[in-house]
Short mmCIF file of N, CA and C in Angstrom, two decimals:
data_model
loop_
_atom_site.label_atom_id
_atom_site.label_comp_id
_atom_site.label_asym_id
_atom_site.label_seq_id
_atom_site.Cartn_x
_atom_site.Cartn_y
_atom_site.Cartn_z
N MET B 1 0.89 -1.23 -0.05
CA MET B 1 -0.12 0.00 0.02
C MET B 1 0.81 1.14 0.20
N ARG B 2 0.63 2.13 -0.92
CA ARG B 2 1.35 3.41 -1.04
C ARG B 2 0.42 4.61 -1.13
N VAL B 3 0.85 5.54 -0.42
CA VAL B 3 0.00 6.85 -0.23
C VAL B 3 0.78 7.98 -0.72
N HIS B 4 0.29 8.79 -1.65
CA HIS B 4 1.07 9.97 -1.99
C HIS B 4 0.46 11.16 -1.26
N LEU B 5 1.72 11.76 -0.47
CA LEU B 5 1.24 12.95 0.32
C LEU B 5 2.01 14.05 -0.38
N GLY B 6 2.47 13.91 -1.37
CA GLY B 6 3.39 15.07 -2.00
C GLY B 6 3.64 14.33 -3.53
N ARG B 7 4.93 14.70 -3.99
CA ARG B 7 5.25 14.02 -5.27
C ARG B 7 5.71 12.57 -5.20
N ALA B 8 6.32 12.31 -4.04
CA ALA B 8 6.71 10.80 -4.00
C ALA B 8 5.73 9.96 -3.13
N PRO B 9 5.36 8.84 -3.48
CA PRO B 9 4.50 7.93 -2.78
C PRO B 9 5.31 7.37 -1.52
N ILE B 10 4.56 7.18 -0.46
CA ILE B 10 5.10 6.67 0.75
C ILE B 10 4.63 5.19 0.91
N ARG B 11 5.48 4.27 1.22
CA ARG B 11 4.94 2.79 1.41
C ARG B 11 4.54 2.84 2.93
N LEU B 12 3.23 2.36 3.10
CA LEU B 12 2.82 2.23 4.47
C LEU B 12 2.98 0.85 4.98
N PRO B 13 3.49 0.69 6.00
CA PRO B 13 3.81 -0.79 6.74
C PRO B 13 2.67 -1.09 7.29
N ASP B 14 2.43 -2.54 7.42
CA ASP B 14 1.36 -2.94 8.28
C ASP B 14 1.61 -2.83 9.80
N PRO B 15 0.64 -2.30 10.59
CA PRO B 15 -0.80 -2.46 10.39
C PRO B 15 -1.31 -0.99 9.66
N VAL B 16 -0.66 -0.18 9.51
CA VAL B 16 -1.32 0.98 8.97
C VAL B 16 -1.66 0.79 7.57
N ALA B 17 -1.01 0.05 6.89
CA ALA B 17 -1.55 -0.35 5.33
C ALA B 17 -2.89 -1.07 5.39
N ALA B 18 -3.01 -1.98 6.46
CA ALA B 18 -4.24 -2.64 6.53
C ALA B 18 -5.44 -1.63 7.02
N LEU B 19 -5.18 -0.57 7.65
CA LEU B 19 -6.27 0.44 8.05
C LEU B 19 -6.54 1.20 6.82
N ALA B 20 -5.50 1.58 6.02
CA ALA B 20 -5.79 2.36 4.86
C ALA B 20 -6.68 1.63 3.99
N ARG B 21 -6.20 0.27 3.82
CA ARG B 21 -7.20 -0.51 2.85
C ARG B 21 -8.60 -0.61 3.34
N ALA B 22 -8.78 -0.79 4.73
CA ALA B 22 -10.07 -0.82 5.21
C ALA B 22 -10.94 0.47 5.06
N VAL B 23 -10.28 1.52 5.09
CA VAL B 23 -10.81 3.11 5.01
C VAL B 23 -11.29 3.06 3.54
N ALA B 24 -10.32 2.70 2.55
CA ALA B 24 -10.56 2.82 1.07
C ALA B 24 -11.76 1.93 0.74
N ALA B 25 -11.78 0.83 1.32
CA ALA B 25 -12.70 -0.27 1.07
C ALA B 25 -14.28 0.34 1.55
N ASN B 26 -14.28 1.04 2.67
CA ASN B 26 -15.65 1.33 3.12
C ASN B 26 -15.89 3.03 3.22
N ARG B 27 -15.44 3.61 2.19
CA ARG B 27 -15.65 4.97 1.96
C ARG B 27 -17.05 5.39 1.79
N LYS B 28 -17.49 6.30 2.33
CA LYS B 28 -19.09 6.58 2.30
C LYS B 28 -19.08 8.28 2.33
N GLY B 29 -20.15 8.61 1.90
CA GLY B 29 -20.26 9.99 1.82
C GLY B 29 -20.72 10.62 0.47
N HIS B 30 -20.97 11.97 0.41
CA HIS B 30 -21.53 12.43 -0.82
C HIS B 30 -20.57 12.44 -2.03
N ALA B 31 -19.33 12.37 -1.59
CA ALA B 31 -18.23 12.35 -2.68
C ALA B 31 -18.31 11.03 -3.48
N THR B 32 -18.81 10.10 -2.80
CA THR B 32 -18.87 8.69 -3.50
C THR B 32 -20.18 8.48 -4.26
N ILE B 33 -21.28 9.07 -3.67
CA ILE B 33 -22.48 8.89 -4.20
C ILE B 33 -22.63 9.30 -5.68
N GLY B 34 -23.00 8.64 -6.63
CA GLY B 34 -23.23 9.07 -7.94
C GLY B 34 -22.04 9.09 -8.82
N ALA B 35 -20.91 8.83 -8.26
CA ALA B 35 -19.58 8.76 -8.75
C ALA B 35 -19.45 7.66 -10.00
N LEU B 36 -19.15 7.93 -11.18
CA LEU B 36 -19.01 7.11 -12.30
C LEU B 36 -18.03 5.88 -11.93
N ALA B 37 -17.09 6.18 -11.24
CA ALA B 37 -15.98 5.26 -10.96
C ALA B 37 -15.63 5.44 -9.50
N PRO B 38 -14.97 4.34 -8.91
CA PRO B 38 -14.49 4.53 -7.47
C PRO B 38 -13.57 5.56 -7.42
N SER B 39 -13.46 6.39 -6.40
CA SER B 39 -12.57 7.38 -6.22
C SER B 39 -11.13 6.80 -6.01
N PRO B 40 -10.12 7.45 -6.72
CA PRO B 40 -8.63 7.03 -6.35
C PRO B 40 -8.16 7.61 -5.00
N TRP B 41 -8.89 8.44 -4.50
CA TRP B 41 -8.45 9.08 -3.29
C TRP B 41 -8.77 8.17 -1.93
N LEU B 42 -7.86 8.07 -0.94
CA LEU B 42 -8.22 7.57 0.33
C LEU B 42 -9.22 8.44 1.09
N PHE B 43 -9.13 9.64 0.80
CA PHE B 43 -9.91 10.56 1.62
C PHE B 43 -10.56 11.52 0.55
N PRO B 44 -11.83 11.13 -0.07
CA PRO B 44 -12.24 11.95 -1.17
C PRO B 44 -12.97 13.17 -0.69
N GLY B 45 -12.88 13.95 -1.51
CA GLY B 45 -13.40 15.50 -1.03
C GLY B 45 -14.95 15.46 -1.44
N GLY B 46 -15.34 16.83 -1.33
CA GLY B 46 -16.67 17.27 -1.57
C GLY B 46 -17.16 16.97 -2.81
N GLN B 47 -16.20 17.01 -3.81
CA GLN B 47 -16.58 16.98 -5.32
C GLN B 47 -15.92 15.43 -5.88
N PRO B 48 -16.80 14.61 -6.63
CA PRO B 48 -16.30 13.41 -6.99
C PRO B 48 -15.00 13.66 -7.85
N GLY B 49 -13.93 12.69 -7.64
CA GLY B 49 -12.70 12.86 -8.32
C GLY B 49 -11.84 13.76 -7.50
N ARG B 50 -12.12 14.43 -6.59
CA ARG B 50 -11.19 15.37 -5.82
C ARG B 50 -10.84 14.88 -4.42
N PRO B 51 -9.69 15.02 -3.86
CA PRO B 51 -9.37 14.61 -2.69
C PRO B 51 -9.88 15.80 -1.51
N ILE B 52 -9.98 15.26 -0.39
CA ILE B 52 -10.28 16.08 0.76
C ILE B 52 -9.41 17.31 0.80
N SER B 53 -9.97 18.42 1.16
CA SER B 53 -9.12 19.67 1.37
C SER B 53 -8.24 19.54 2.72
N THR B 54 -7.18 20.18 2.62
CA THR B 54 -6.26 20.10 3.90
C THR B 54 -6.97 20.53 5.16
N THR B 55 -7.78 21.65 4.94
CA THR B 55 -8.51 22.25 6.00
C THR B 55 -9.50 21.27 6.56
N GLN B 56 -10.15 20.45 5.66
CA GLN B 56 -11.28 19.61 6.10
C GLN B 56 -10.56 18.55 6.72
N LEU B 57 -9.47 18.07 6.20
CA LEU B 57 -8.86 16.78 6.84
C LEU B 57 -8.29 17.21 8.28
N ALA B 58 -7.61 18.27 8.36
CA ALA B 58 -7.14 18.73 9.73
C ALA B 58 -8.23 18.99 10.74
N GLN B 59 -9.50 19.45 10.19
CA GLN B 59 -10.57 19.56 11.06
C GLN B 59 -11.17 18.31 11.59
N ARG B 60 -11.23 17.23 10.69
CA ARG B 60 -11.45 15.91 11.05
C ARG B 60 -10.54 15.27 12.04
N LEU B 61 -9.31 15.53 11.81
CA LEU B 61 -8.23 14.97 12.67
C LEU B 61 -8.28 15.57 14.03
N ASN B 62 -8.57 16.97 14.05
CA ASN B 62 -8.75 17.50 15.28
C ASN B 62 -9.80 17.16 16.25
N ASN B 63 -10.94 16.98 15.45
CA ASN B 63 -12.20 16.20 16.22
C ASN B 63 -11.70 14.84 16.77
N LEU B 64 -10.88 14.40 16.28
CA LEU B 64 -10.50 12.91 16.92
C LEU B 64 -9.43 13.08 17.93
N GLY B 65 -9.10 14.33 18.25
CA GLY B 65 -8.11 14.65 19.28
C GLY B 65 -6.62 14.48 18.63
N ILE B 66 -6.48 14.38 17.30
CA ILE B 66 -5.19 14.24 16.63
C ILE B 66 -4.71 15.64 16.10
N ARG B 67 -3.79 16.21 16.53
CA ARG B 67 -3.19 17.61 16.16
C ARG B 67 -2.15 17.65 15.32
N PRO B 68 -2.37 17.50 13.93
CA PRO B 68 -1.47 17.42 12.87
C PRO B 68 -0.52 18.49 12.95
N ASN B 69 -0.71 19.75 13.29
CA ASN B 69 0.26 20.94 13.19
C ASN B 69 1.20 20.51 14.30
N GLN B 70 0.80 20.08 15.46
CA GLN B 70 1.64 19.87 16.57
C GLN B 70 2.69 18.65 16.04
N ALA B 71 2.03 17.65 15.58
CA ALA B 71 2.91 16.46 15.31
C ALA B 71 3.89 16.87 14.25
N ARG B 72 3.43 17.59 13.12
CA ARG B 72 4.30 18.01 12.16
C ARG B 72 5.55 18.89 12.82
N SER B 73 5.23 19.87 13.57
CA SER B 73 6.09 20.58 14.21
C SER B 73 7.35 19.95 14.94
N THR B 74 6.61 18.88 15.70
CA THR B 74 7.55 17.96 16.54
C THR B 74 8.52 17.13 15.54
N ALA B 75 7.96 16.75 14.39
CA ALA B 75 8.67 15.82 13.48
C ALA B 75 9.77 16.77 12.97
N VAL B 76 9.43 17.86 12.52
CA VAL B 76 10.63 18.72 11.77
C VAL B 76 11.52 19.27 12.87
N PHE B 77 11.09 19.47 14.18
CA PHE B 77 12.14 19.85 15.13
C PHE B 77 13.05 18.80 15.31
N GLN B 78 12.55 17.52 15.26
CA GLN B 78 13.49 16.38 15.56
C GLN B 78 14.49 16.23 14.37
N LEU B 79 14.00 16.24 13.15
CA LEU B 79 14.74 16.29 12.11
C LEU B 79 15.74 17.30 12.02
N ALA B 80 15.36 18.42 12.43
CA ALA B 80 16.38 19.62 12.45
C ALA B 80 17.64 19.32 13.32
N THR B 81 17.36 18.52 14.35
CA THR B 81 18.53 18.18 15.27
C THR B 81 19.39 17.12 14.59
N GLU B 82 18.91 16.35 13.55
CA GLU B 82 19.65 15.28 13.24
C GLU B 82 20.26 15.41 11.77
N ILE B 83 19.78 16.35 11.06
CA ILE B 83 20.32 16.47 9.62
C ILE B 83 20.53 18.10 9.35
N PRO B 84 21.62 18.25 8.33
CA PRO B 84 21.94 19.49 8.03
C PRO B 84 20.67 20.38 7.43
N ALA B 85 20.65 21.64 7.48
CA ALA B 85 19.45 22.35 7.05
C ALA B 85 19.31 22.33 5.55
N ALA B 86 20.18 22.19 4.72
CA ALA B 86 20.21 22.15 3.40
C ALA B 86 19.32 20.71 2.99
N ILE B 87 19.63 19.56 3.58
CA ILE B 87 19.29 18.45 3.45
C ILE B 87 17.59 18.40 4.04
N LEU B 88 17.46 19.18 4.98
CA LEU B 88 16.09 19.28 5.68
C LEU B 88 15.24 20.04 4.51
N ALA B 89 15.75 21.06 4.18
CA ALA B 89 15.03 21.94 3.12
C ALA B 89 14.60 21.13 1.91
N ARG B 90 15.49 20.47 1.42
CA ARG B 90 15.36 19.78 0.15
C ARG B 90 14.43 18.37 0.32
N THR B 91 14.56 17.90 1.39
CA THR B 91 13.71 16.67 1.86
C THR B 91 12.31 17.15 2.05
N LEU B 92 12.12 18.07 2.73
CA LEU B 92 10.69 18.51 3.13
C LEU B 92 10.05 19.47 2.10
N GLY B 93 10.87 20.20 1.16
CA GLY B 93 10.47 20.94 0.21
C GLY B 93 10.14 22.40 0.81
N ILE B 94 10.97 22.68 1.85
CA ILE B 94 10.90 24.02 2.33
C ILE B 94 12.00 24.93 1.98
N HIS B 95 11.85 26.36 2.22
CA HIS B 95 12.96 27.17 1.88
C HIS B 95 14.07 26.97 2.80
N THR B 96 15.28 26.99 2.40
CA THR B 96 16.66 26.95 3.20
C THR B 96 16.56 27.81 4.47
N ASP B 97 16.13 28.97 4.24
CA ASP B 97 15.99 29.92 5.48
C ASP B 97 15.12 29.40 6.53
N VAL B 98 14.05 28.69 6.17
CA VAL B 98 13.08 28.14 7.24
C VAL B 98 13.87 26.99 7.75
N ALA B 99 14.44 26.10 7.11
CA ALA B 99 15.26 24.99 7.57
C ALA B 99 16.13 25.47 8.62
N VAL B 100 17.00 26.66 8.22
CA VAL B 100 18.09 27.16 9.07
C VAL B 100 17.29 27.55 10.42
N ALA B 101 16.12 28.31 10.46
CA ALA B 101 15.41 28.73 11.64
C ALA B 101 15.07 27.42 12.41
N TRP B 102 14.44 26.39 11.81
CA TRP B 102 14.15 25.23 12.61
C TRP B 102 15.42 24.76 13.20
N GLN B 103 16.53 24.74 12.59
CA GLN B 103 17.68 24.21 13.12
C GLN B 103 18.13 25.10 14.38
N ARG B 104 18.17 26.25 14.31
CA ARG B 104 18.54 27.12 15.45
C ARG B 104 17.54 26.92 16.57
N LEU B 105 16.23 26.88 16.17
CA LEU B 105 15.25 26.56 17.40
C LEU B 105 15.45 25.16 18.19
N SER B 106 16.03 24.14 17.33
CA SER B 106 16.36 22.85 17.90
C SER B 106 17.70 22.66 18.55
N ALA B 107 18.56 23.87 18.35
CA ALA B 107 19.87 24.00 18.92
C ALA B 107 20.68 22.87 18.13
N GLY B 108 20.33 22.32 16.79
CA GLY B 108 21.09 21.65 16.10
C GLY B 108 22.23 22.35 15.38
N ASP B 109 23.48 22.19 15.65
CA ASP B 109 24.56 22.79 15.12
C ASP B 109 25.34 22.08 14.07
N TRP B 110 25.11 22.44 12.79
CA TRP B 110 25.65 21.73 11.72
C TRP B 110 26.86 22.30 11.20
N ALA B 111 27.41 23.58 11.84
CA ALA B 111 28.53 24.14 11.30
C ALA B 111 29.76 23.20 11.57
N ASN B 112 29.77 22.60 12.60
CA ASN B 112 30.94 21.54 12.94
C ASN B 112 30.57 20.24 12.52
N TYR B 113 29.68 19.78 11.60
CA TYR B 113 29.41 18.50 11.38
C TYR B 113 30.38 17.63 10.90
N ALA B 114 31.12 18.06 9.75
CA ALA B 114 32.44 17.30 9.35
C ALA B 114 33.31 16.92 10.38
N ALA B 115 33.59 17.91 11.18
CA ALA B 115 34.60 17.70 12.25
C ALA B 115 34.16 16.72 13.37
N GLU B 116 32.79 16.81 13.69
CA GLU B 116 32.24 15.82 14.59
C GLU B 116 32.37 14.40 14.00
N VAL B 117 31.98 14.15 12.66
CA VAL B 117 32.00 12.98 12.03
C VAL B 117 33.48 12.44 12.25
N SER B 118 34.29 13.27 11.80
CA SER B 118 35.68 12.96 11.85
C SER B 118 36.25 12.33 13.42
N ARG B 119 35.89 12.97 14.17
CA ARG B 119 36.10 12.69 15.58
C ARG B 119 35.73 11.31 15.89
N ARG B 120 34.50 11.16 15.54
CA ARG B 120 33.71 9.90 15.79
C ARG B 120 34.35 8.65 15.28
N SER B 121 34.90 8.86 13.95
CA SER B 121 35.57 7.86 13.22
C SER B 121 36.80 7.20 13.91
N ARG B 122 37.40 8.26 14.63
CA ARG B 122 38.92 7.99 15.26
C ARG B 122 38.78 7.38 16.71
N LYS B 123 37.53 7.67 17.30
CA LYS B 123 37.35 7.05 18.49
C LYS B 123 37.40 5.39 18.66
N ALA B 124 38.16 4.91 19.61
CA ALA B 124 38.09 3.36 19.72
C ALA B 124 36.71 3.00 20.12
N PRO B 125 36.41 1.83 19.65
CA PRO B 125 35.16 1.15 20.25
C PRO B 125 35.16 0.91 21.67
N ALA B 126 33.95 1.14 22.34
CA ALA B 126 33.93 0.83 23.82
C ALA B 126 33.95 -0.68 24.01
N PRO B 127 34.59 -1.08 25.12
CA PRO B 127 34.81 -2.36 25.47
C PRO B 127 33.52 -3.03 25.85
#
């Protein structure tokens, strides 16, 4: 099972893939009524053949107690501590200045990244 949340598909592992298949098999609502063909969207929108809007999906998730904005911020914050800003920007499709700002907020310091990697490779393994 793959889901497109942008340009590149994401492979869903089980049990998430099984949940996505169940949602797709049991879609209901006005977007599926009268449609000539099954919707290709996991979350069809208000018009047949169109996906749900970002706003509507966020509202549904919020109603379930899931805060997508908080989860996204947490994930970006964690990534900013682990990878350089240029890679963060390219991976997430955000501007480099935004990635640098996230990195500063997370206290990730990539200015000395190469030196740190070099030091790690010279350290003897722990007994």
